[in-house]
mmCIF file of C-alpha atoms and ligand atoms in Angstrom:
data_model
loop_
_atom_site.group_PDB
_atom_site.id
_atom_site.type_symbol
_atom_site.label_atom_id
_atom_site.label_comp_id
_atom_site.label_asym_id
_atom_site.label_seq_id
_atom_site.Cartn_x
_atom_site.Cartn_y
_atom_site.Cartn_z
ATOM 1 C CA UNK A 1360 7.981 -11.365 -8.133
ATOM 2 C CA UNK A 1361 8.789 -14.921 -7.991
ATOM 3 C CA UNK A 1362 7.433 -17.482 -5.939
ATOM 4 C CA UNK A 1363 9.516 -19.528 -3.445
ATOM 5 C CA UNK A 1364 10.262 -22.970 -4.376
ATOM 6 C CA UNK A 1365 7.731 -24.637 -1.779
ATOM 7 C CA UNK A 1366 4.829 -22.025 -2.675
ATOM 8 C CA UNK A 1367 5.528 -23.030 -6.371
ATOM 9 C CA UNK A 1368 5.078 -27.013 -5.720
ATOM 10 C CA UNK A 1369 1.812 -25.954 -3.813
ATOM 11 C CA UNK A 1370 0.395 -24.203 -6.451
ATOM 12 C CA UNK A 1371 1.370 -27.064 -8.953
ATOM 13 C CA UNK A 1372 -0.281 -29.598 -6.776
ATOM 14 C CA UNK A 1373 -3.585 -27.249 -6.080
ATOM 15 C CA UNK A 1374 -3.302 -26.343 -10.183
ATOM 16 C CA UNK A 1375 -3.602 -22.736 -9.086
ATOM 17 C CA UNK A 1376 -2.550 -19.987 -11.221
ATOM 18 C CA UNK A 1377 0.143 -17.451 -10.345
ATOM 19 C CA UNK A 1378 -0.179 -13.506 -11.327
ATOM 20 C CA UNK A 1379 3.405 -12.321 -10.666
ATOM 21 C CA UNK A 1380 2.200 -8.609 -11.555
ATOM 22 C CA UNK A 1381 -0.659 -8.629 -8.692
ATOM 23 C CA UNK A 1382 1.200 -10.980 -6.437
ATOM 24 C CA UNK A 1383 -1.512 -13.359 -6.386
ATOM 25 C CA UNK A 1384 -2.083 -17.133 -6.440
ATOM 26 C CA UNK A 1385 -5.571 -18.545 -7.364
ATOM 27 C CA UNK A 1386 -7.876 -21.308 -8.420
ATOM 28 C CA UNK A 1387 -10.411 -23.974 -6.963
ATOM 29 C CA UNK A 1388 -9.408 -26.645 -4.423
ATOM 30 C CA UNK A 1389 -12.217 -29.226 -3.329
ATOM 31 C CA UNK A 1390 -15.013 -26.822 -4.960
ATOM 32 C CA UNK A 1391 -13.703 -23.918 -3.213
ATOM 33 C CA UNK A 1392 -12.378 -20.517 -4.860
ATOM 34 C CA UNK A 1393 -9.268 -19.476 -3.057
ATOM 35 C CA UNK A 1394 -7.215 -16.495 -3.960
ATOM 36 C CA UNK A 1395 -3.812 -16.115 -2.044
ATOM 37 C CA UNK A 1396 -1.845 -12.541 -1.952
ATOM 38 C CA UNK A 1397 1.693 -12.692 -1.468
ATOM 39 C CA UNK A 1398 3.162 -9.697 0.483
ATOM 40 C CA UNK A 1399 4.867 -7.475 -2.495
ATOM 41 C CA UNK A 1400 7.963 -7.285 -0.431
ATOM 42 C CA UNK A 1401 8.720 -11.420 -1.160
ATOM 43 C CA UNK A 1402 8.389 -12.071 2.684
ATOM 44 C CA UNK A 1403 6.596 -15.384 3.596
ATOM 45 C CA UNK A 1404 3.106 -13.357 4.524
ATOM 46 C CA UNK A 1405 -0.047 -14.407 2.813
ATOM 47 C CA UNK A 1406 -3.442 -13.501 2.988
ATOM 48 C CA UNK A 1407 -5.943 -16.444 1.737
ATOM 49 C CA UNK A 1408 -9.431 -15.092 0.846
ATOM 50 C CA UNK A 1409 -12.410 -16.831 0.130
ATOM 51 C CA UNK A 1410 -16.284 -16.059 -0.133
ATOM 52 C CA UNK A 1411 -18.884 -18.687 0.457
ATOM 53 C CA UNK A 1412 -22.379 -18.711 1.652
ATOM 54 C CA UNK A 1413 -25.511 -20.880 2.092
ATOM 55 C CA UNK A 1414 -27.255 -22.332 -1.061
ATOM 56 C CA UNK A 1415 -29.569 -20.236 -1.204
ATOM 57 C CA UNK A 1416 -27.576 -17.152 -1.072
ATOM 58 C CA UNK A 1417 -27.843 -16.190 2.811
ATOM 59 C CA UNK A 1418 -24.400 -15.529 4.798
ATOM 60 C CA UNK A 1419 -23.095 -18.581 6.884
ATOM 61 C CA UNK A 1420 -23.402 -18.065 10.664
ATOM 62 C CA UNK A 1421 -21.030 -21.119 10.911
ATOM 63 C CA UNK A 1422 -18.180 -19.319 8.926
ATOM 64 C CA UNK A 1423 -16.474 -17.471 11.716
ATOM 65 C CA UNK A 1424 -16.579 -20.557 14.127
ATOM 66 C CA UNK A 1425 -15.090 -22.953 11.674
ATOM 67 C CA UNK A 1426 -12.155 -20.757 11.252
ATOM 68 C CA UNK A 1427 -11.831 -19.969 14.570
ATOM 69 C CA UNK A 1428 -12.109 -23.799 15.478
ATOM 70 C CA UNK A 1429 -8.960 -24.151 12.757
ATOM 71 C CA UNK A 1430 -6.830 -21.751 14.260
ATOM 72 C CA UNK A 1431 -5.416 -22.963 17.545
ATOM 73 C CA UNK A 1432 -3.781 -26.081 15.051
ATOM 74 C CA UNK A 1433 -2.240 -23.543 12.851
ATOM 75 C CA UNK A 1434 0.320 -21.399 14.548
ATOM 76 C CA UNK A 1435 1.539 -19.581 11.222
ATOM 77 C CA UNK A 1436 -2.257 -18.877 11.039
ATOM 78 C CA UNK A 1437 -2.064 -15.217 12.818
ATOM 79 C CA UNK A 1438 -5.252 -13.711 12.377
ATOM 80 C CA UNK A 1439 -8.495 -14.231 10.314
ATOM 81 C CA UNK A 1440 -11.615 -11.861 9.670
ATOM 82 C CA UNK A 1441 -15.221 -12.586 8.283
ATOM 83 C CA UNK A 1442 -16.851 -9.885 6.536
ATOM 84 C CA UNK A 1443 -20.267 -10.843 5.316
ATOM 85 C CA UNK A 1444 -19.567 -13.702 2.867
ATOM 86 C CA UNK A 1445 -16.208 -13.096 2.573
ATOM 87 C CA UNK A 1446 -13.190 -14.570 4.751
ATOM 88 C CA UNK A 1447 -9.532 -13.487 5.101
ATOM 89 C CA UNK A 1448 -7.121 -15.539 6.750
ATOM 90 C CA UNK A 1449 -3.647 -14.224 7.582
ATOM 91 C CA UNK A 1450 -0.586 -16.611 7.280
ATOM 92 C CA UNK A 1451 2.738 -15.158 8.298
ATOM 93 C CA UNK A 1452 6.009 -16.692 9.085
ATOM 94 C CA UNK A 1453 9.000 -14.940 10.607
ATOM 95 C CA UNK A 1454 12.056 -16.910 9.940
ATOM 96 C CA UNK A 1455 13.176 -17.876 6.253
ATOM 97 C CA UNK A 1456 14.265 -21.394 6.996
ATOM 98 C CA UNK A 1457 10.959 -22.266 8.349
ATOM 99 C CA UNK A 1458 9.113 -21.451 4.689
ATOM 100 C CA UNK A 1459 8.954 -24.837 3.696
ATOM 101 C CA UNK A 1460 6.897 -26.341 7.265
ATOM 102 C CA UNK A 1461 5.015 -22.861 6.779
ATOM 103 C CA UNK A 1462 4.008 -23.527 3.375
ATOM 104 C CA UNK A 1463 2.882 -27.089 4.236
ATOM 105 C CA UNK A 1464 1.010 -26.021 7.261
ATOM 106 C CA UNK A 1465 -0.877 -23.461 5.006
ATOM 107 C CA UNK A 1466 -1.666 -26.552 2.428
ATOM 108 C CA UNK A 1467 -2.778 -28.819 5.306
ATOM 109 C CA UNK A 1468 -5.320 -25.738 6.352
ATOM 110 C CA UNK A 1469 -6.789 -25.185 3.130
ATOM 111 C CA UNK A 1470 -7.493 -29.029 3.093
ATOM 112 C CA UNK A 1471 -8.836 -28.972 6.681
ATOM 113 C CA UNK A 1472 -10.882 -25.897 5.761
ATOM 114 C CA UNK A 1473 -12.270 -27.361 2.601
ATOM 115 C CA UNK A 1474 -13.474 -30.320 4.458
ATOM 116 C CA UNK A 1475 -15.490 -28.016 7.043
ATOM 117 C CA UNK A 1476 -16.860 -25.783 4.405
ATOM 118 C CA UNK A 1477 -18.351 -29.053 2.783
ATOM 119 C CA UNK A 1478 -19.711 -30.351 6.091
ATOM 120 C CA UNK A 1479 -21.649 -27.043 7.005
ATOM 121 C CA UNK A 1480 -22.485 -27.210 3.095
ATOM 122 C CA UNK A 1481 -21.560 -23.959 2.293
ATOM 123 C CA UNK A 1482 -20.512 -22.733 -1.339
ATOM 124 C CA UNK A 1483 -18.741 -20.314 -3.306
ATOM 125 C CA UNK A 1484 -20.713 -17.250 -3.586
ATOM 126 C CA UNK A 1485 -20.733 -13.301 -4.659
ATOM 127 C CA UNK A 1486 -19.061 -11.490 -1.885
ATOM 128 C CA UNK A 1487 -21.331 -8.642 -2.235
ATOM 129 C CA UNK A 1488 -25.066 -10.235 -2.455
ATOM 130 C CA UNK A 1489 -24.247 -13.733 -1.850
ATOM 131 C CA UNK A 1490 -25.334 -15.269 -4.995
ATOM 132 C CA UNK A 1491 -24.131 -18.777 -5.983
ATOM 133 C CA UNK A 1492 -24.416 -18.013 -9.577
ATOM 134 C CA UNK A 1493 -22.324 -16.917 -12.282
ATOM 135 C CA UNK A 1494 -19.730 -15.914 -9.868
ATOM 136 C CA UNK A 1495 -16.304 -14.749 -11.242
ATOM 137 C CA UNK A 1496 -13.118 -13.712 -9.491
ATOM 138 C CA UNK A 1497 -11.902 -10.320 -10.512
ATOM 139 C CA UNK A 1498 -9.220 -8.051 -9.707
ATOM 140 C CA UNK A 1499 -9.964 -4.362 -9.087
ATOM 141 C CA UNK A 1500 -6.737 -2.410 -8.827
ATOM 142 C CA UNK A 1501 -5.011 -5.521 -7.882
ATOM 143 C CA UNK A 1502 -7.644 -6.460 -5.100
ATOM 144 C CA UNK A 1503 -8.992 -9.497 -5.628
ATOM 145 C CA UNK A 1504 -12.632 -9.972 -5.613
ATOM 146 C CA UNK A 1505 -15.235 -12.828 -6.261
ATOM 147 C CA UNK A 1506 -18.584 -11.159 -7.928
ATOM 148 C CA UNK A 1507 -21.378 -12.358 -9.495
ATOM 149 C CA UNK A 1508 -22.811 -10.861 -12.688
ATOM 150 C CA UNK A 1509 -25.051 -8.218 -11.364
ATOM 151 C CA UNK A 1510 -22.553 -6.782 -9.014
ATOM 152 C CA UNK A 1511 -19.685 -6.920 -11.509
ATOM 153 C CA UNK A 1512 -21.665 -4.833 -13.774
ATOM 154 C CA UNK A 1513 -22.333 -2.413 -11.015
ATOM 155 C CA UNK A 1514 -18.785 -2.228 -10.020
ATOM 156 C CA UNK A 1515 -17.980 -1.626 -13.689
ATOM 157 C CA UNK A 1516 -20.089 1.160 -13.991
ATOM 158 C CA UNK A 1517 -18.937 3.017 -10.872
ATOM 159 C CA UNK A 1518 -15.518 2.481 -12.136
ATOM 160 C CA UNK A 1519 -16.458 3.928 -15.667
ATOM 161 C CA UNK A 1520 -18.098 6.763 -13.733
ATOM 162 C CA UNK A 1521 -14.924 7.574 -11.562
ATOM 163 C CA UNK A 1522 -12.264 7.019 -14.678
ATOM 164 C CA UNK A 1523 -14.852 9.937 -16.571
ATOM 165 C CA UNK A 1524 -14.816 12.211 -14.135
ATOM 166 C CA UNK A 1525 -10.879 11.731 -13.372
ATOM 167 C CA UNK A 1526 -10.451 12.592 -17.174
ATOM 168 C CA UNK A 1527 -12.887 15.569 -16.894
ATOM 169 C CA UNK A 1528 -11.246 16.896 -13.709
ATOM 170 C CA UNK A 1529 -8.671 19.722 -15.236
ATOM 171 C CA UNK A 1530 -7.353 21.115 -12.032
ATOM 172 C CA UNK A 1531 -6.242 24.489 -11.588
ATOM 173 C CA UNK A 1532 -2.332 24.730 -11.816
ATOM 174 C CA UNK A 1533 -2.188 28.389 -10.311
ATOM 175 C CA UNK A 1534 -4.216 27.388 -7.180
ATOM 176 C CA UNK A 1535 -2.345 24.286 -7.047
ATOM 177 C CA UNK A 1536 0.962 26.136 -7.030
ATOM 178 C CA UNK A 1537 -0.194 28.298 -4.174
ATOM 179 C CA UNK A 1538 -1.271 25.324 -2.044
ATOM 180 C CA UNK A 1539 1.981 23.627 -2.664
ATOM 181 C CA UNK A 1540 3.722 26.855 -1.566
ATOM 182 C CA UNK A 1541 1.710 27.142 1.554
ATOM 183 C CA UNK A 1542 2.647 23.006 1.923
ATOM 184 C CA UNK A 1543 6.256 23.414 1.370
ATOM 185 C CA UNK A 1544 6.453 26.626 3.980
ATOM 186 C CA UNK A 1545 4.882 24.258 6.562
ATOM 187 C CA UNK A 1546 7.895 21.728 5.386
ATOM 188 C CA UNK A 1547 10.505 25.198 5.938
ATOM 189 C CA UNK A 1548 8.986 25.300 9.477
ATOM 190 C CA UNK A 1549 9.512 21.925 10.410
ATOM 191 C CA UNK A 1550 12.893 21.977 9.421
ATOM 192 C CA UNK A 1551 14.028 24.682 11.040
ATOM 193 C CA UNK A 1552 12.042 23.668 14.326
ATOM 194 C CA UNK A 1553 13.800 20.399 13.984
ATOM 195 C CA UNK A 1554 17.246 21.888 13.529
ATOM 196 C CA UNK A 1555 16.420 24.077 16.789
ATOM 197 C CA UNK A 1556 15.897 21.193 18.851
ATOM 198 C CA UNK A 1557 19.137 20.013 17.996
ATOM 199 C CA UNK A 1558 18.296 17.017 15.950
ATOM 200 C CA UNK A 1559 19.474 16.200 12.392
ATOM 201 C CA UNK A 1560 16.868 17.570 10.013
ATOM 202 C CA UNK A 1561 16.970 15.440 7.210
ATOM 203 C CA UNK A 1562 14.068 13.528 8.064
ATOM 204 C CA UNK A 1563 12.442 16.761 7.441
ATOM 205 C CA UNK A 1564 13.183 16.184 3.677
ATOM 206 C CA UNK A 1565 10.567 13.536 3.291
ATOM 207 C CA UNK A 1566 8.102 15.787 5.223
ATOM 208 C CA UNK A 1567 8.874 18.638 3.073
ATOM 209 C CA UNK A 1568 8.070 16.774 -0.095
ATOM 210 C CA UNK A 1569 4.813 15.029 1.303
ATOM 211 C CA UNK A 1570 3.810 18.437 2.330
ATOM 212 C CA UNK A 1571 4.395 20.342 -0.983
ATOM 213 C CA UNK A 1572 2.179 17.449 -2.929
ATOM 214 C CA UNK A 1573 -0.399 17.546 -0.562
ATOM 215 C CA UNK A 1574 -0.966 21.339 -0.470
ATOM 216 C CA UNK A 1575 -0.762 21.078 -4.340
ATOM 217 C CA UNK A 1576 -3.678 18.451 -4.702
ATOM 218 C CA UNK A 1577 -5.681 20.238 -1.683
ATOM 219 C CA UNK A 1578 -5.690 23.338 -3.406
ATOM 220 C CA UNK A 1579 -7.137 21.813 -6.618
ATOM 221 C CA UNK A 1580 -3.834 21.164 -8.739
ATOM 222 C CA UNK A 1581 -3.971 17.928 -11.000
ATOM 223 C CA UNK A 1582 -0.793 16.260 -10.006
ATOM 224 C CA UNK A 1583 -0.002 15.603 -13.787
ATOM 225 C CA UNK A 1584 3.706 15.906 -14.833
ATOM 226 C CA UNK A 1585 4.101 19.412 -14.854
ATOM 227 C CA UNK A 1586 2.186 19.422 -11.638
ATOM 228 C CA UNK A 1587 4.722 16.988 -10.255
ATOM 229 C CA UNK A 1588 7.789 18.657 -11.554
ATOM 230 C CA UNK A 1589 6.636 21.963 -9.699
ATOM 231 C CA UNK A 1590 6.440 20.295 -6.841
ATOM 232 C CA UNK A 1591 9.707 18.237 -6.645
ATOM 233 C CA UNK A 1592 11.785 21.584 -7.713
ATOM 234 C CA UNK A 1593 9.828 23.752 -5.055
ATOM 235 C CA UNK A 1594 10.494 21.185 -2.375
ATOM 236 C CA UNK A 1595 14.122 20.935 -3.472
ATOM 237 C CA UNK A 1596 14.334 24.784 -3.337
ATOM 238 C CA UNK A 1597 12.535 25.074 0.060
ATOM 239 C CA UNK A 1598 14.967 22.715 1.833
ATOM 240 C CA UNK A 1599 17.526 24.758 0.854
ATOM 241 C CA UNK A 1600 15.420 27.861 2.212
ATOM 242 C CA UNK A 1601 14.968 25.903 5.453
ATOM 243 C CA UNK A 1602 18.634 25.507 5.850
ATOM 244 C CA UNK A 1603 19.446 28.813 5.044
ATOM 245 C CA UNK A 1604 16.846 30.456 7.742
ATOM 246 C CA UNK A 1605 18.098 27.554 10.393
ATOM 247 C CA UNK A 1606 21.754 28.480 10.053
ATOM 248 C CA UNK A 1607 21.009 32.193 9.940
ATOM 249 C CA UNK A 1608 18.772 31.363 13.097
ATOM 250 C CA UNK A 1609 21.990 30.077 14.582
ATOM 251 C CA UNK A 1610 24.271 32.672 13.659
ATOM 252 C CA UNK A 1611 21.976 35.500 15.212
ATOM 253 C CA UNK A 1612 21.591 33.590 18.334
ATOM 254 C CA UNK A 1613 25.373 33.471 18.884
ATOM 255 C CA UNK A 1614 26.346 36.766 18.131
ATOM 256 C CA UNK A 1615 23.176 38.955 19.042
ATOM 257 C CA UNK A 1616 24.215 39.767 22.450
ATOM 258 C CA UNK A 1617 27.636 40.680 22.024
ATOM 259 C CA UNK A 1618 27.488 42.117 18.863
ATOM 260 C CA UNK A 1619 23.758 43.265 18.612
ATOM 261 C CA UNK A 1620 23.587 41.657 14.931
ATOM 262 C CA UNK A 1621 19.722 41.791 13.412
ATOM 263 C CA UNK A 1622 18.932 38.298 12.112
ATOM 264 C CA UNK A 1623 19.001 40.202 8.471
ATOM 265 C CA UNK A 1624 22.967 40.121 8.974
ATOM 266 C CA UNK A 1625 23.043 37.242 10.436
ATOM 267 C CA UNK A 1626 21.303 35.898 7.260
ATOM 268 C CA UNK A 1627 23.985 38.207 5.048
ATOM 269 C CA UNK A 1628 26.990 36.803 7.092
ATOM 270 C CA UNK A 1629 26.237 33.281 5.696
ATOM 271 C CA UNK A 1630 28.596 33.417 2.988
ATOM 272 C CA UNK A 1631 31.720 34.601 5.385
ATOM 273 C CA UNK A 1632 30.874 31.507 7.499
ATOM 274 C CA UNK A 1633 30.641 29.116 5.139
ATOM 275 C CA UNK A 1634 34.396 29.849 4.145
ATOM 276 C CA UNK A 1635 35.063 28.069 7.589
ATOM 277 C CA UNK A 1636 35.765 24.015 6.487
ATOM 278 C CA UNK A 1637 33.967 22.738 9.582
ATOM 279 C CA UNK A 1638 31.224 25.418 8.841
ATOM 280 C CA UNK A 1639 30.427 24.457 5.081
ATOM 281 C CA UNK A 1640 30.814 20.547 5.795
ATOM 282 C CA UNK A 1641 28.185 20.640 8.332
ATOM 283 C CA UNK A 1642 25.690 22.677 6.102
ATOM 284 C CA UNK A 1643 26.519 20.585 3.210
ATOM 285 C CA UNK A 1644 26.124 17.227 5.256
ATOM 286 C CA UNK A 1645 22.627 18.829 6.440
ATOM 287 C CA UNK A 1646 21.447 19.265 2.821
ATOM 288 C CA UNK A 1647 22.771 15.986 1.603
ATOM 289 C CA UNK A 1648 21.134 13.888 4.079
ATOM 290 C CA UNK A 1649 17.821 15.903 3.465
ATOM 291 C CA UNK A 1650 17.715 15.378 -0.134
ATOM 292 C CA UNK A 1651 18.704 11.848 0.146
ATOM 293 C CA UNK A 1652 15.683 11.508 2.392
ATOM 294 C CA UNK A 1653 13.404 13.330 -0.050
ATOM 295 C CA UNK A 1654 14.489 11.276 -2.960
ATOM 296 C CA UNK A 1655 14.159 8.008 -0.967
ATOM 297 C CA UNK A 1656 10.844 8.539 0.365
ATOM 298 C CA UNK A 1657 9.234 10.831 -2.443
ATOM 299 C CA UNK A 1658 9.648 8.488 -5.062
ATOM 300 C CA UNK A 1659 6.867 6.402 -3.622
ATOM 301 C CA UNK A 1660 5.033 9.507 -2.411
ATOM 302 C CA UNK A 1661 5.257 10.664 -6.226
ATOM 303 C CA UNK A 1662 3.942 7.490 -7.307
ATOM 304 C CA UNK A 1663 1.322 6.892 -5.354
ATOM 305 C CA UNK A 1664 -0.278 10.715 -6.011
ATOM 306 C CA UNK A 1665 0.460 10.441 -9.763
ATOM 307 C CA UNK A 1666 -1.522 7.021 -9.923
ATOM 308 C CA UNK A 1667 -4.282 8.378 -7.841
ATOM 309 C CA UNK A 1668 -4.739 11.492 -10.053
ATOM 310 C CA UNK A 1669 -3.785 9.899 -13.524
ATOM 311 C CA UNK A 1670 -4.348 6.311 -13.498
ATOM 312 C CA UNK A 1671 -8.136 5.250 -13.632
ATOM 313 C CA UNK A 1672 -9.356 2.484 -11.634
ATOM 314 C CA UNK A 1673 -9.679 -1.005 -13.654
ATOM 315 C CA UNK A 1674 -11.750 -3.958 -13.005
ATOM 316 C CA UNK A 1675 -10.386 -6.965 -14.898
ATOM 317 C CA UNK A 1676 -12.055 -10.498 -14.696
ATOM 318 C CA UNK A 1677 -9.596 -13.617 -14.126
ATOM 319 C CA UNK A 1678 -11.767 -16.457 -14.632
ATOM 320 C CA UNK A 1679 -15.190 -17.797 -14.050
ATOM 321 C CA UNK A 1680 -15.901 -19.776 -10.549
ATOM 322 C CA UNK A 1681 -19.428 -20.774 -10.861
ATOM 323 C CA UNK A 1682 -22.156 -21.242 -14.057
ATOM 324 C CA UNK A 1683 -24.372 -18.463 -14.988
ATOM 325 C CA UNK A 1684 -27.322 -21.019 -14.877
ATOM 326 C CA UNK A 1685 -27.983 -23.295 -12.067
ATOM 327 C CA UNK A 1686 -27.591 -26.881 -13.628
ATOM 328 C CA UNK A 1687 -28.992 -29.255 -11.453
ATOM 329 C CA UNK A 1688 -28.456 -27.754 -7.937
ATOM 330 C CA UNK A 1689 -24.677 -28.641 -7.694
ATOM 331 C CA UNK A 1690 -22.185 -26.106 -7.541
ATOM 332 C CA UNK A 1691 -18.993 -26.981 -9.848
ATOM 333 C CA UNK A 1692 -16.462 -28.998 -8.203
ATOM 334 C CA UNK A 1693 -13.793 -30.718 -10.456
ATOM 335 C CA UNK A 1694 -13.235 -33.153 -7.651
ATOM 336 C CA UNK A 1695 -15.804 -35.707 -6.590
ATOM 337 C CA UNK A 1696 -19.066 -34.596 -5.397
ATOM 338 C CA UNK A 1697 -19.393 -36.298 -1.956
ATOM 339 C CA UNK A 1698 -20.592 -34.226 0.691
ATOM 340 C CA UNK A 1699 -21.740 -31.416 -1.695
ATOM 341 C CA UNK A 1700 -25.452 -31.768 -1.771
HETATM 342 ZN ZN1 ZN B 2945 -23.652 -10.204 -6.465
#
């Protein structure tokens, strides 16, 4: 994703790095390390993250107060949260023409925030343990973190364990397939129900594919390529089954009193009804919309479940934020060191 022009200028002024893949701006300003995550949709919505504590590694009671004091002055600052050492600040702009003032306000906010942090004598620190030494910024599955060396090692170890488990897990295709069939039957039931209630059943196309995938993984199937193919074909077939049951039921309802047809006879008569243009068109439209919804929502369902089952989590180090050994007692700062001690 490309950065909007005002934000590019902003990044240049602060000498921040833009990671287009992670949708993340990051860097140090006035001695404080910021990551700014941009909404992947490209909307001007940002989450500013920083992790600060006292020089002795204790969390700061003042942080919430500082943000609370600043908030009323910035109308695009919609919310903030403080969790231990880490603060998240949410900026949001509704209308595109305001982007320039929006970015300007974000800029002014960061300046003001740095001043307040300096007067409270807070420093960059590890967001887990609060250590101000040897802190680096990392990306854990595109989630920005500030971690010291110890906490980084622990996190890397956990991730390696998880990746090993993921590799070892073979999954059972057969039991997964049973789960998928059960899940898809729920989808069929939903399709028939929505149809019976007189609504357009198309939206159930999405529910169908979600139920099938959930069933597969819940019953122990590993969603690798064969598993995914099975689920996609099954969902598509079951949507057809759902539509057949729904129209058979409708025929049965219409003719059972006058012609005393059974449900099975109604089902058998579907091909005869399909010879009528209007009837056929309605059925085809139902199915087409159903498949459309399935395809539209299905892609993200498939991608996220595939990732969850096959792509090992990673911990990527972006850059070093504070040095390992405490040189004198001053934290790193590229700016003047006034107010830091
Ligand atoms: Zn730590």
